Short mmCIF file of C-alpha atoms and ligand atoms in Angstrom, two decimals:
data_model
loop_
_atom_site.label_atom_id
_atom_site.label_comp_id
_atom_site.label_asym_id
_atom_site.label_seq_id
_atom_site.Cartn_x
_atom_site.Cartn_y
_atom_site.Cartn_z
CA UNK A 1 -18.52 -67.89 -42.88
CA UNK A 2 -16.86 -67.44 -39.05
CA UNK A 3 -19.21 -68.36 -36.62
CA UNK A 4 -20.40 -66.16 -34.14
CA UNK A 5 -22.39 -65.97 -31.13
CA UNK A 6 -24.66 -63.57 -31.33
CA UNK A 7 -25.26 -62.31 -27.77
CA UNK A 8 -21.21 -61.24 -27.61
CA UNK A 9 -21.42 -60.07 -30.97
CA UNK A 10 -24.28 -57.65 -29.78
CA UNK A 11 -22.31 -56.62 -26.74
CA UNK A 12 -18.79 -56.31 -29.27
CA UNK A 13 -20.93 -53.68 -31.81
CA UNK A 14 -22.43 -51.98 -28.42
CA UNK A 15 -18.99 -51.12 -27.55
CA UNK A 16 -17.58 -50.65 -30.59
CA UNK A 17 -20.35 -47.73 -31.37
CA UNK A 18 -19.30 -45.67 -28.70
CA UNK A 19 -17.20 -42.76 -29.00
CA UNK A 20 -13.23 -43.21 -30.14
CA UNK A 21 -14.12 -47.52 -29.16
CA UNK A 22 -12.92 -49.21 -31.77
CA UNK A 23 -13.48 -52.63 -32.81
CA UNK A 24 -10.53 -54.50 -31.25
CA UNK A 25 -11.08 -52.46 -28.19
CA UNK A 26 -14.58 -53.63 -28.09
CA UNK A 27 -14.06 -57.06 -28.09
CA UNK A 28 -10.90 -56.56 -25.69
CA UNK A 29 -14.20 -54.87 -23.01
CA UNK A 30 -16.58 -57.68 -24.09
CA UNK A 31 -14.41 -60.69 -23.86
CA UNK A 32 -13.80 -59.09 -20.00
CA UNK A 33 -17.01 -58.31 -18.96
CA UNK A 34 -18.42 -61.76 -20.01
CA UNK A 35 -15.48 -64.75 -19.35
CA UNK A 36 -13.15 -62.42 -16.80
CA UNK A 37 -15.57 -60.69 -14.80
CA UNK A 38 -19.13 -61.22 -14.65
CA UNK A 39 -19.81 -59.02 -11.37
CA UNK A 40 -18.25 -55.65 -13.46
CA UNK A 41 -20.67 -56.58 -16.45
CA UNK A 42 -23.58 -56.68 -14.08
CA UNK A 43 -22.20 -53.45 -12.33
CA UNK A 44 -21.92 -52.25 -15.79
CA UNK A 45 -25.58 -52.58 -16.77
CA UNK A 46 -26.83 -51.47 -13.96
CA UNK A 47 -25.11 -48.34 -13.98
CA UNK A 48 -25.77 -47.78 -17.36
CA UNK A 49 -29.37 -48.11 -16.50
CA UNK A 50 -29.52 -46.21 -13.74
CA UNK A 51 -27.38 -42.90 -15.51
CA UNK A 52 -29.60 -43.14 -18.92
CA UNK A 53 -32.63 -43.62 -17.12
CA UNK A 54 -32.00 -40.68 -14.38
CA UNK A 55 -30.09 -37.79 -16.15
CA UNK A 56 -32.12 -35.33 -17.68
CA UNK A 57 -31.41 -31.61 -18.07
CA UNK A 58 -31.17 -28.78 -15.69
CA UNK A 59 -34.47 -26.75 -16.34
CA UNK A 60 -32.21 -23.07 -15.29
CA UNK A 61 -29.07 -23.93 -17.46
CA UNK A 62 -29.25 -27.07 -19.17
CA UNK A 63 -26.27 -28.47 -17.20
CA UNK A 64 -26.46 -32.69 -16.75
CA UNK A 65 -28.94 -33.10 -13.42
CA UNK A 66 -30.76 -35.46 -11.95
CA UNK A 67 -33.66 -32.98 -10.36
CA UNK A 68 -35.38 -30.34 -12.10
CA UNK A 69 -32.23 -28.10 -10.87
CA UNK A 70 -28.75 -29.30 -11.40
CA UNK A 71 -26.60 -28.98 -8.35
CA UNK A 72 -24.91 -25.14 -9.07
CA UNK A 73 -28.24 -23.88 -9.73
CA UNK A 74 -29.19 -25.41 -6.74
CA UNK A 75 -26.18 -24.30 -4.70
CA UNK A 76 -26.83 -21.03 -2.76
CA UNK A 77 -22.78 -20.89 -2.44
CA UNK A 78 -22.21 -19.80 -5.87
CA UNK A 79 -21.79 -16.65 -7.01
CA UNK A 80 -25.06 -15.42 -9.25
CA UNK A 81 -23.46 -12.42 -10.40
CA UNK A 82 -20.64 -14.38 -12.79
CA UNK A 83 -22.90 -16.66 -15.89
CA UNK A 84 -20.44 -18.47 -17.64
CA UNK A 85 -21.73 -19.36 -21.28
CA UNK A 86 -20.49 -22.93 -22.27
CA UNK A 87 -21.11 -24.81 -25.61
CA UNK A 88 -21.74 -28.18 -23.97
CA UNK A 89 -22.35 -29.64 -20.44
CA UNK A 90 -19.77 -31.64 -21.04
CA UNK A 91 -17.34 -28.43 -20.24
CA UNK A 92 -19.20 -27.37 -17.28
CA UNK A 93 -17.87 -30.74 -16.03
CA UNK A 94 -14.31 -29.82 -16.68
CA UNK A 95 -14.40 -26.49 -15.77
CA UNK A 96 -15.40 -27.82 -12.19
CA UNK A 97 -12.70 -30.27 -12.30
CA UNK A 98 -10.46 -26.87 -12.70
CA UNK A 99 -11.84 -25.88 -9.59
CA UNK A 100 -11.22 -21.79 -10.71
CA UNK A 101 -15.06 -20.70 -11.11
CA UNK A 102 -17.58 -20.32 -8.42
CA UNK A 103 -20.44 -18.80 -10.75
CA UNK A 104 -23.46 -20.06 -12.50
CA UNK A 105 -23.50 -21.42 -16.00
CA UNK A 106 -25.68 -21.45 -19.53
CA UNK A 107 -25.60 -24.09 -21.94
CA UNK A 108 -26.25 -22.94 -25.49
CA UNK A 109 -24.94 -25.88 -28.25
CA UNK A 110 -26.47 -24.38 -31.23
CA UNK A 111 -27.66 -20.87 -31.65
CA UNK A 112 -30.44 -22.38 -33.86
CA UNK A 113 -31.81 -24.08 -30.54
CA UNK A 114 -30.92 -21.17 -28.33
CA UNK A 115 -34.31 -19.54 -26.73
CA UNK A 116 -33.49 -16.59 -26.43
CA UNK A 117 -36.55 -15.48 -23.56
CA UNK A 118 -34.76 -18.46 -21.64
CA UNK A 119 -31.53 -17.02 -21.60
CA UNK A 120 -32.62 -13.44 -21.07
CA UNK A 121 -34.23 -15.08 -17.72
CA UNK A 122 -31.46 -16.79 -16.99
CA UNK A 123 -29.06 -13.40 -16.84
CA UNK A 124 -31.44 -11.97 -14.10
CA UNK A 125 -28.95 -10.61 -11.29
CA UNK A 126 -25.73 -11.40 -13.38
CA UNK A 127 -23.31 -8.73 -14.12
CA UNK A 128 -20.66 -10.53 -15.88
CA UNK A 129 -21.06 -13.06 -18.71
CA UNK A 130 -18.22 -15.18 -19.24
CA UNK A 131 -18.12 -17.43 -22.77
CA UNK A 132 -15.98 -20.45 -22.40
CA UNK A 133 -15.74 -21.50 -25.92
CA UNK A 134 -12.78 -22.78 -27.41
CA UNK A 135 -11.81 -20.26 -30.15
CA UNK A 136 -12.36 -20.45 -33.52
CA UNK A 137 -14.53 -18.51 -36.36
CA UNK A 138 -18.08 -20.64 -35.59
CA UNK A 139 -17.37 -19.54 -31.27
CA UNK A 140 -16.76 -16.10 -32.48
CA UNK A 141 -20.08 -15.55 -34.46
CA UNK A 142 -21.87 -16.84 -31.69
CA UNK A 143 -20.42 -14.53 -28.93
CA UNK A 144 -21.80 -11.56 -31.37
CA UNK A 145 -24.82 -13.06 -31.54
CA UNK A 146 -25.48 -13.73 -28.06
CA UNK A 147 -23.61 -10.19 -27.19
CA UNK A 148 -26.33 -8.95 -28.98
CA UNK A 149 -29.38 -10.07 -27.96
CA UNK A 150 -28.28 -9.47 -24.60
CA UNK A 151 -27.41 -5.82 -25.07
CA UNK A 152 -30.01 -3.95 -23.67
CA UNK A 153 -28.64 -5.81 -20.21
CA UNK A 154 -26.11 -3.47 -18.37
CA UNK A 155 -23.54 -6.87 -18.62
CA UNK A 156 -19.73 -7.20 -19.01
CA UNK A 157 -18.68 -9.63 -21.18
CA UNK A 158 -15.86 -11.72 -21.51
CA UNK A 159 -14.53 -14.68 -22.80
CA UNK A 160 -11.45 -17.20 -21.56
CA UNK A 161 -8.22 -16.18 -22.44
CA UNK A 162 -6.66 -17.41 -25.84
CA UNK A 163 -4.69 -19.73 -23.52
CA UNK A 164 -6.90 -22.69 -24.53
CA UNK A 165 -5.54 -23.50 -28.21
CA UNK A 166 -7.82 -22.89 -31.34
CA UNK A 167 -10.18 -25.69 -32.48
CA UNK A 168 -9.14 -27.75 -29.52
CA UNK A 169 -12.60 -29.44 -27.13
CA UNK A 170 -12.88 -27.88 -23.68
CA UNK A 171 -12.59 -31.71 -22.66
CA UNK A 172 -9.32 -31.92 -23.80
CA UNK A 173 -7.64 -28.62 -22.21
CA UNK A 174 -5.59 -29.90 -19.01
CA UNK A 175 -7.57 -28.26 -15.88
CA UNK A 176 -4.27 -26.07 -14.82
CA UNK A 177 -4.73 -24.45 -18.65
CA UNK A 178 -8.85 -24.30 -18.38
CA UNK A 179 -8.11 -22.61 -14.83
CA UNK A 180 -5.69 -20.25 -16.15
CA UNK A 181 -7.57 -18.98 -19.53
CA UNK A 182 -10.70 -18.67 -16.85
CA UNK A 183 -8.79 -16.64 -14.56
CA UNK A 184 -6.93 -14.49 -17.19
CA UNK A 185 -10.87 -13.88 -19.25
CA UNK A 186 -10.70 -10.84 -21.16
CA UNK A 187 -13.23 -8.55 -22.31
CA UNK A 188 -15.34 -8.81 -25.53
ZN1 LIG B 201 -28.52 -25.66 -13.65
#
């Protein structure tokens, strides 16, 4: 049997569960953090503590936030006419990057969890709702779905041009393309 020390063996499997980490990779971080560079491991910890421990979600629109409001909801700059529908708050983080969207935005992952009294408050004052989904047959049911239970609202809807390619993550759409397809949205 190889013998192993335990405590780097625990930080190796820590790393190595995270997302697309694998397990050379995590040994590569571990080895680093604890004979290279103690200080970056500490810094690492801590800031690991610190984001787990303080992130919760926005109470409005389910974006990432540290306060019961994240900080668009809480912006009176942005534009509370435009409520961009995204499947993750992972993509309202790149469509910010983009810099091409001044509105407000509405987290729905699953329609299963969607509350739909929630959402109907949320669309108070908007005019247009914008889905950023990436395209495929699963986005497509849910933009009916939503559509509908929103109909009664005098809304336009739209969704981001087919720019962004089908099946592809939001995440992974350079900003110039996410910009674009946001810019070019077409109707529903
Ligand atoms: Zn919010």
């Amino acid at each position: 049997m190889k013998p192993k020390i335990a405590p780097f063996e625990n930080l190796v499997e820590a790393f190595n569960a995270l997302p697309g980490v694998g397990r050379k990779s995590a040994i590569r971080l571990a080895y680093h953090l604890v004979m290279e560079n103690n200080y970056a491991g500490v810094k690492l910890a801590h800031a690991i503590e610190e984001g787990v421990g303080a992130i919760r979600t926005c109470t409005r629109c389910h974006n990432m936030s540290e306060d019961e409001l994240c900080t668009v909801c809480a912006d009176p700059g942005r534009d509370r006419t435009k409520l961009c529908i995204v499947q993750s708050a992972k993509d309202i983080l790149s469509i910010e990057e983009s810099g091409q969207y001044d509105g407000i935005y509405y987290v729905v992952s699953r329609l299963e969890d969607m509350d739909e009294s929630h959402l109907q408050a949320a669309t108070a004052g908007v005019r247009e709702v914008i889905f950023a989904f990436p395209p495929s047959i699963a986005t497509d049911t849910m933009i009916l779905y939503i559509e509908e239970k929103l109909s009664h609202a005098d809304l336009l809807f739209t969704r981001i041009a087919q720019g962004v390619p089908t099946g592809v993550e939001l995440e992974n759409v350079d900003m110039l393309s996410l910009g674009r397809a946001l810019e070019a949205r077409v109707r529903v």
